[in-house]
Structure formats: structure tokens, C-alpha cells
């Protein structure tokens, strides 16, 4: 992808809505385009958390294994982000990410992003605010799921 | 801004003299939707015509010798020859209802209550958000919008269910998703490995929408806690509470506001609802009994 097109793609991604142009440029300098086949493992539970992805096309399942079964935590698709924990470097992946269909994404090295955050606090603040937004959204979604609101008889009280 | 009216269209309100009259209807068809939910189609019998209904209204269905239940009408409002109900079997009376056989009789009272504000939604995007069996009372509104498609802008349905096997009307959802200016987004709380769709609560679907808040009319039905969070998402995105309508549920018995079983503050859910502008319900959400 040529640099101009890359900037346009980043600008259009919901994660970077209202991101300042110089910050977009900075991210563009760190982005690499990646693609995955359907049913390919992007990362496994316990892997070192290295890459952050902005999904451009396709779907990814976030999964974990429990009681001998694979459980889906979330389905991510174009416009979503994957691997926010990469900016907590060093940390290990909590879940497995598996593609449900062919996926195109932009990948960012977590360690490099962290360096950029530390050397440019304005960029770091803008990026971390967005990351915090994702974390808060996922925490809220998980809490709601735990309530099991569609259970016959209503949400679980205990 | 004044909320849109939820009163049923002129001439469709059930006369008070017929409110306590149980009309027998013949079970024409019982269709299994999910492992615990069934759709019943009732037709007139003994030459007694079925009353017309507006989308969002409910009937009192009487299983003779077992009991009477408030059930939302889930069929096409422009098919007055039949009444359709989607029922989840959760207790003795609902079990008796869903195990009726074709040709058996069920008593019907109603229809009762207010309706989705389809007239004031004309010219706008209609965003329908349903959780679980909450899709049933919204389906007549969808049928009505599809029949008068040119009167509305985009039709957006966000539907959340517990798991893929709990999803209602799967074939219709698939068919609607191919219609122009129609966006159908589905999600489940728990998806298996083979599920290709979205996993997460229904509010997580909002990030895939581009809402035009001043041109949006939202209809919501589902568990109250879900509706609360959905309203929060809509308001965060700029939709006014006068453009948000919800369907409430309480212990409805008489259907006409006499018995008081479904009273919630100054409202009788059976008579003043079940469809309310959110502005009217805001102070009463979360209160099961007073």
C-alpha cells in the first residue's frame, strides 16, 4: 500500500476518528499490511503480546479454552481493533485469535508504539485514550454478558 | 419536543364493551422456533372475526382450564384473518399454550395497549433493537415498514440473543438482510466454534452503525436492563428520548387497567403501554414494584 493510501485508510478507521494528522502520519510510519487465510491462528493464548492490529476486512474470533471446550469471547470485524494488550509490553496474550474468514489488517509492533508514546507525550496520550476506550468497552460488554440477561426468568442474581 | 403518539390508529381501538369478551380461535399452526419457543397461528372459528391489531399490541390468550396470559402479537398486522403469537415455554400456562394441537381452541381477548409510533417515524431511519424474545412484538412493526417501504429511510435491526440456538425467525432475518437500505446485525452472548457471527451484547453492535440522530426513530424491546443500556448508547449518539420508544412488561391480568396488577407509578402497563416513549418511563425503569 502506498504511503498516501495508507494514511487515507488509517483516517477512515473508526479507532482513529478525530486523530490529529501528525499522529496519523506517525502511525502510518509504523504500520505494515498483513493478511491471514481463513481459520488461521493470529496468536495463541500465552503468546508474547507483540502486535496491535486494525482490522480492514474479514472476521476474527477471540477464543479461550475452558472445561475442554473452546469458547468464543468476541467476534471482531472490519473497523475493530485486535491486540490492545500489545501496548502493555511485556505481557502475554489472554485469548486466542483465530480468523473466521480471510482477513486483511494493519499491524503495529507494540514495543515500537510504546517507544513512540514515550518520546511524544501528545501522541501517547491520544493513543492511550483510545486504547482505554477499547478496554472500557470490552469490560462493559463482558460484565453485560455475565449478567446473562436473556436467561428465562431474567438476569442472574447470583 | 413532544413524544410521538403511541395511540393505536383511529378505529382500531377495541371498544370497552368487548374488552372482557373472550373469543374462541382455532389453532391453525404451531411452529417450533427454538428449543423452547414456538409460534402459534390462530384463525377465526364459529364465524367470529378476529379483531384487527396495531404493531406492538398484545392479546390475553386463554388456555381453557389452565389460565390466561398476556402475549404480544408477532404476526403481520395486514393479515386480519390470522393472529400470530411467539411464546417461550417457561411455566405451566405457557407450556399448555405451546403444546396446543392444530384445530384445538384457544380463547382470545383484545388486542390491548398502545402501538409502535410508525406514523411519526415516517421519513426517518427506523432503528429496531431487540433482545431475546423481544423481537416478537417488534416483528409486526418490521412487516409494516416493509409493506410501506417508501415511507421510511433506512431500516436497521440490531438483534441480540443468548446463543445461536436461541435466535428467532432465522430465515426471515436472512431474507431481510438482502433488502435495500436494510441493515440486519445479529449477536449472541455465547457462540460456539462454528458460529460465524458476532459475539457480545447487543450494545456492542452500535459501533458498526452510522446513526443520523435527528433523523432516527428507535424502537426497543428486551429485558429491562438491556433496554437501559441501549437507551444510554442511543442518547450518547444524540438520539432524543422523545424519539426512543420501549416496550414494557409487567404482570398484566385484565388488559384494561382495572385490576392494577401492572401498575407502575401513574401508569398501567396494559392500558397506557406496553409501548411508551422513553421520556415517560425514565423515572420508572428498574422499579419492579412500588
Coordinates of C-alpha atoms in Angstrom, one line a residue, chain B residues 37 39 53-59 70-77 84-88 112 114-118 128-145 157 159 168-169 176 219-223 227 245-249 252 274-275:
Chain B
X37 CA -40.0 -21.1 21.8
X39 CA -45.0 -19.6 17.1
X53 CA -54.4 -5.0 15.8
X54 CA -51.6 -2.4 15.6
X55 CA -47.9 -3.4 15.8
X56 CA -46.8 -3.6 19.4
X57 CA -50.2 -4.6 20.9
X58 CA -50.9 -7.8 22.9
X59 CA -53.8 -10.2 23.5
X70 CA -50.7 -11.7 28.1
X71 CA -48.8 -12.4 24.8
X72 CA -47.6 -9.9 22.2
X73 CA -48.8 -10.3 18.7
X74 CA -45.9 -11.2 16.4
X75 CA -47.6 -11.5 13.0
X76 CA -48.4 -9.3 10.1
X77 CA -51.0 -6.6 11.0
X84 CA -49.7 -14.9 15.3
X85 CA -48.0 -15.2 18.7
X86 CA -44.5 -16.3 19.6
X87 CA -44.4 -17.9 23.0
X88 CA -41.5 -19.1 25.1
X112 CA -54.9 -4.3 24.1
X114 CA -50.5 1.1 22.7
X115 CA -48.5 0.6 19.5
X116 CA -45.1 1.5 18.0
X117 CA -45.3 5.1 16.6
X118 CA -45.0 4.1 12.9
X128 CA -35.1 -1.5 15.9
X129 CA -33.2 -3.1 18.8
X130 CA -34.4 -6.4 20.1
X131 CA -33.2 -8.8 22.8
X132 CA -34.2 -12.4 23.0
X133 CA -37.9 -13.0 22.6
X134 CA -38.3 -9.2 22.5
X135 CA -38.1 -9.5 18.7
X136 CA -41.6 -10.9 18.7
X137 CA -43.5 -7.7 19.4
X138 CA -41.3 -5.8 17.0
X139 CA -41.9 -8.1 14.1
X140 CA -45.3 -6.6 13.2
X141 CA -43.6 -3.2 13.0
X142 CA -41.0 -4.6 10.7
X143 CA -43.7 -6.2 8.5
X144 CA -45.5 -2.8 8.4
X145 CA -42.4 -0.9 7.5
X157 CA -32.3 -4.1 13.1
X159 CA -30.8 -8.3 17.5
X168 CA -35.9 -16.4 16.4
X169 CA -37.1 -16.1 12.8
X176 CA -34.4 -9.2 5.3
X219 CA -38.0 1.0 18.9
X220 CA -36.6 -1.2 21.7
X221 CA -37.9 -4.4 23.3
X222 CA -36.0 -6.8 25.5
X223 CA -35.0 -7.3 29.1
X227 CA -33.1 -1.5 27.2
X245 CA -39.8 4.0 22.4
X246 CA -39.7 0.9 24.6
X247 CA -42.0 -2.0 25.2
X248 CA -42.5 -2.6 29.0
X249 CA -43.6 -5.8 30.6
X252 CA -50.8 -7.9 33.2
X274 CA -46.9 -1.6 26.7
X275 CA -45.2 0.8 24.2

